[in-house]
Coordinates of C-alpha atoms in Angstrom, one line a residue:
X171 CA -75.3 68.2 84.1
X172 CA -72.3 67.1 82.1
X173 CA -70.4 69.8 82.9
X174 CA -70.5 69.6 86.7
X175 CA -69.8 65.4 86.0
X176 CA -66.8 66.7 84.1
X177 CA -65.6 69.1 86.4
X178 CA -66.5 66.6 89.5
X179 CA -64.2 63.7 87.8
X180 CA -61.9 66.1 86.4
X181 CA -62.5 64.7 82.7
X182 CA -62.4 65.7 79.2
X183 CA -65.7 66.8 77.6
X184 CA -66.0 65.3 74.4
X185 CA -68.6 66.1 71.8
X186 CA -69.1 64.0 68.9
X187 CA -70.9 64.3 65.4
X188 CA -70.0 63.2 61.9
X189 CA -70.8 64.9 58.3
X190 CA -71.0 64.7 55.2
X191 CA -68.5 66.8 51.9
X192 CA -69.7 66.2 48.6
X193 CA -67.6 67.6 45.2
X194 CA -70.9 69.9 44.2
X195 CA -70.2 73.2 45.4
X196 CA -72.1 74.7 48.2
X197 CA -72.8 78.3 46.4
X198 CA -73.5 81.0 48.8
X199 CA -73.2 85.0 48.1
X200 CA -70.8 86.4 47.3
X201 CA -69.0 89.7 45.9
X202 CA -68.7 90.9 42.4
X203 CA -68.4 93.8 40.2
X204 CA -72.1 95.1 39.0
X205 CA -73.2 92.9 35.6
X206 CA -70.4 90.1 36.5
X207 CA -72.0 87.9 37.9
X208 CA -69.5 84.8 38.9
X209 CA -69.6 81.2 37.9
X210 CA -69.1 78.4 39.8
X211 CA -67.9 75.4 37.9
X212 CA -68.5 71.9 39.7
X213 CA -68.4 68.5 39.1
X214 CA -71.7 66.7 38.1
X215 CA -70.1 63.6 40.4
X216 CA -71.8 63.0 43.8
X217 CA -68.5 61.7 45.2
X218 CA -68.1 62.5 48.7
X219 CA -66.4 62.4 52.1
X220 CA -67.5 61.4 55.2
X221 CA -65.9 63.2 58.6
X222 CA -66.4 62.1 62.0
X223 CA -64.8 64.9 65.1
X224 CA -65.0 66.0 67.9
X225 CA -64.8 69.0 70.0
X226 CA -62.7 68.9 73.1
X227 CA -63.1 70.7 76.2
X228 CA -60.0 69.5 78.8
X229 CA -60.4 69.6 82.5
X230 CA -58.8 72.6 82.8
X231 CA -61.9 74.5 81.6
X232 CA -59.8 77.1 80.1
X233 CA -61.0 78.9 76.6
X234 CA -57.3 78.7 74.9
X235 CA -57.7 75.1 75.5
X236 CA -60.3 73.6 73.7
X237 CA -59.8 71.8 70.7
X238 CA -61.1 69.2 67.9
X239 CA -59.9 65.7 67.0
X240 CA -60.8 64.5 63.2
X241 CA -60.7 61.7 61.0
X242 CA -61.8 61.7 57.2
X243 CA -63.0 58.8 55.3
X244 CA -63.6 58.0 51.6
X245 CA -66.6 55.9 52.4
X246 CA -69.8 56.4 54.8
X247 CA -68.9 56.1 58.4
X248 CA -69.8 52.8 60.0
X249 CA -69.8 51.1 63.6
X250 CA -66.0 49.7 62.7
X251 CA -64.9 53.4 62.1
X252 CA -66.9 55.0 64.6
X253 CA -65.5 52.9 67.3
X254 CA -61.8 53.2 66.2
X255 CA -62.5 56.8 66.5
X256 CA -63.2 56.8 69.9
X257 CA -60.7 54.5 70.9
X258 CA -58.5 57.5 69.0
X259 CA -60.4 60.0 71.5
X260 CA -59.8 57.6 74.8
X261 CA -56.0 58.1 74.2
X262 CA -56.3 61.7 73.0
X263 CA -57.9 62.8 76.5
X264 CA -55.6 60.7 78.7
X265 CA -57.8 60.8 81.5
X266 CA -61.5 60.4 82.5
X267 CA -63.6 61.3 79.4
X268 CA -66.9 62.0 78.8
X269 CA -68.5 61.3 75.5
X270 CA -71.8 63.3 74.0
X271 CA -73.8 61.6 71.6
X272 CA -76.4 62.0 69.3
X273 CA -78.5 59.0 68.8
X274 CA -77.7 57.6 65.9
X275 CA -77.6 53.9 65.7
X276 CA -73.7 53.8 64.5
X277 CA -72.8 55.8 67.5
X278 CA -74.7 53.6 70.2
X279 CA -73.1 50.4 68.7
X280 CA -69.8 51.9 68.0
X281 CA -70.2 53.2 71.7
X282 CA -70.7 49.4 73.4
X283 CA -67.9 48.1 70.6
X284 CA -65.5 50.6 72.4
X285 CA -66.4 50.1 76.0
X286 CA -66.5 46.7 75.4
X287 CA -62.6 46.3 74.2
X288 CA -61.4 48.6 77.3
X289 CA -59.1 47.4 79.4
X290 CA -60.4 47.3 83.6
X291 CA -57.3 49.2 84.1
X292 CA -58.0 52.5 81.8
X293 CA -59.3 55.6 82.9
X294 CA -63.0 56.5 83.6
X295 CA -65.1 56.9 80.7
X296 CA -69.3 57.9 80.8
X297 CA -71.0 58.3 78.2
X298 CA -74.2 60.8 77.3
X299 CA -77.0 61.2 74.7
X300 CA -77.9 63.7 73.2
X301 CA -82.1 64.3 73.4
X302 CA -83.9 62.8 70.1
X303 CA -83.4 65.0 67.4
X304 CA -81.5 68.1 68.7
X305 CA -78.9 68.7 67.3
X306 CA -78.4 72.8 68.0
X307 CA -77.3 71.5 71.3
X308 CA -74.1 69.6 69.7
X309 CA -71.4 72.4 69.3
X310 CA -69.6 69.5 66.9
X311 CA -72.7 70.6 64.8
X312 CA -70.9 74.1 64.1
X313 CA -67.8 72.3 62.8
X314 CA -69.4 71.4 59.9
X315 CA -71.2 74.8 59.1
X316 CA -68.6 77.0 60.2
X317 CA -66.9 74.9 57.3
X318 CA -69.3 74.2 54.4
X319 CA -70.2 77.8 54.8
X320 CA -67.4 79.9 55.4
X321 CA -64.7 77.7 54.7
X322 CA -65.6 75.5 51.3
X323 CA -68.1 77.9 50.1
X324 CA -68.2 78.2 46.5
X325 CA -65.2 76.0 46.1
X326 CA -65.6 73.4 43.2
X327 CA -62.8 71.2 44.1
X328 CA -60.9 69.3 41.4
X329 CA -61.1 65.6 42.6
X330 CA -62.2 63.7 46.0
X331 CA -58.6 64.2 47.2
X332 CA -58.7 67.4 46.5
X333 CA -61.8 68.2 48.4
X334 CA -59.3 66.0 51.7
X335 CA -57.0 68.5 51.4
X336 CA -59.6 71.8 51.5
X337 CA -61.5 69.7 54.6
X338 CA -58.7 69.0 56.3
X339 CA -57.1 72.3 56.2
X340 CA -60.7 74.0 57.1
X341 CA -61.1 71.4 60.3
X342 CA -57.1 72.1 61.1
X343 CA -57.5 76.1 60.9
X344 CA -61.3 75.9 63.4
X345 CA -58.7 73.4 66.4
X346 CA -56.4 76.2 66.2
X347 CA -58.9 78.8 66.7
X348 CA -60.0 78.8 70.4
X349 CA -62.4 82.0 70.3
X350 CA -63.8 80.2 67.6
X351 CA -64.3 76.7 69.3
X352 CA -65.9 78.6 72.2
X353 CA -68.2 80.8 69.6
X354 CA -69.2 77.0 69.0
X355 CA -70.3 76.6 72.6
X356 CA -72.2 79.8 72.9
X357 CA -74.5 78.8 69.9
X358 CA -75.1 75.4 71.2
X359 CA -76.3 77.5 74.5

């Protein structure tokens, strides 16, 4: 149903999650030479970053054009920085938007916050939830594994900046990757 609302208003089909990227390294498989067997070194800190994005699908439906809007935080993500994010997202899709949620309680108040500071003038926005507890139906979802577990696995990053600048590049490297994107959308069904 959000698709033919989308395509109806000519909107922007936005899809919204947040995560979370801690220092300890997500240790996964991986290859080496028989009897050396690698080491990962990590931090015993439980420092962490919290990410809040998007996935973007524009109203020209087109697979080269989807892409991903992100914003990373030193601290837990809360109503203030939930709803400065979709402010962020408003101007990113210039045009009627569409918002998927999950339910989480920062995103329904960060949701009225937003639509409560809109101007009459701007654009048509709408806004969906997400079913209780579904979230294989959020293709956001697949940001965060595509990066914790192809991306940062087995990385034990030096300091919480350092962990920003493997994120970021991960999250940077999936918006430039259509096919991938729309891999995203397949999974989610």
């Amino acid at each position: 149903a959000n698709k033919k609302n989308a395509r109806r208003l000519n909107a922007t089909l936005a899809f919204l999650d947040e995560s979370g990227f801690m220092l300890q390294p997500l240790v996964r498989r991986s290859w080496a030479p028989r009897g050396r067997t690698p080491i990962v070194r990590g931090w015993d800190r439980r420092d962490r970053l919290s990410v809040i994005a998007a996935v973007t699908v524009p109203p020209r439906r087109e697979r080269h054009t989807l892409g991903a809007v992100f914003r990373i935080h030193g601290r837990n993500i809360k109503t203030p920085q939930a709803a400065e994010f979709l402010r962020t997202l408003d101007r990113h899709a210039r045009g009627p938007l569409i918002v998927v949620l999950d339910r989480l309680n920062v995103h329904k108040a960060a949701t009225r916050r937003w639509l409560a500071a809109r101007p009459p003038h701007a654009p048509r926005v709408r806004v969906e939830w997400l079913p209780p507890y579904a979230p294989e139906l959020n293709p956001a979802e697949q940001l965060w594994n595509h990066g914790k577990r192809v991306d940062l696995a087995n990385l034990a990053p030096a300091d919480s900046a350092d962990l920003r600048g493997h994120v970021r590049r991960s999250l940077i490297r999936q918006r430039h990757s259509p096919n991938l994107l729309a891999s995203f959308f397949d999974h989610a069904g």
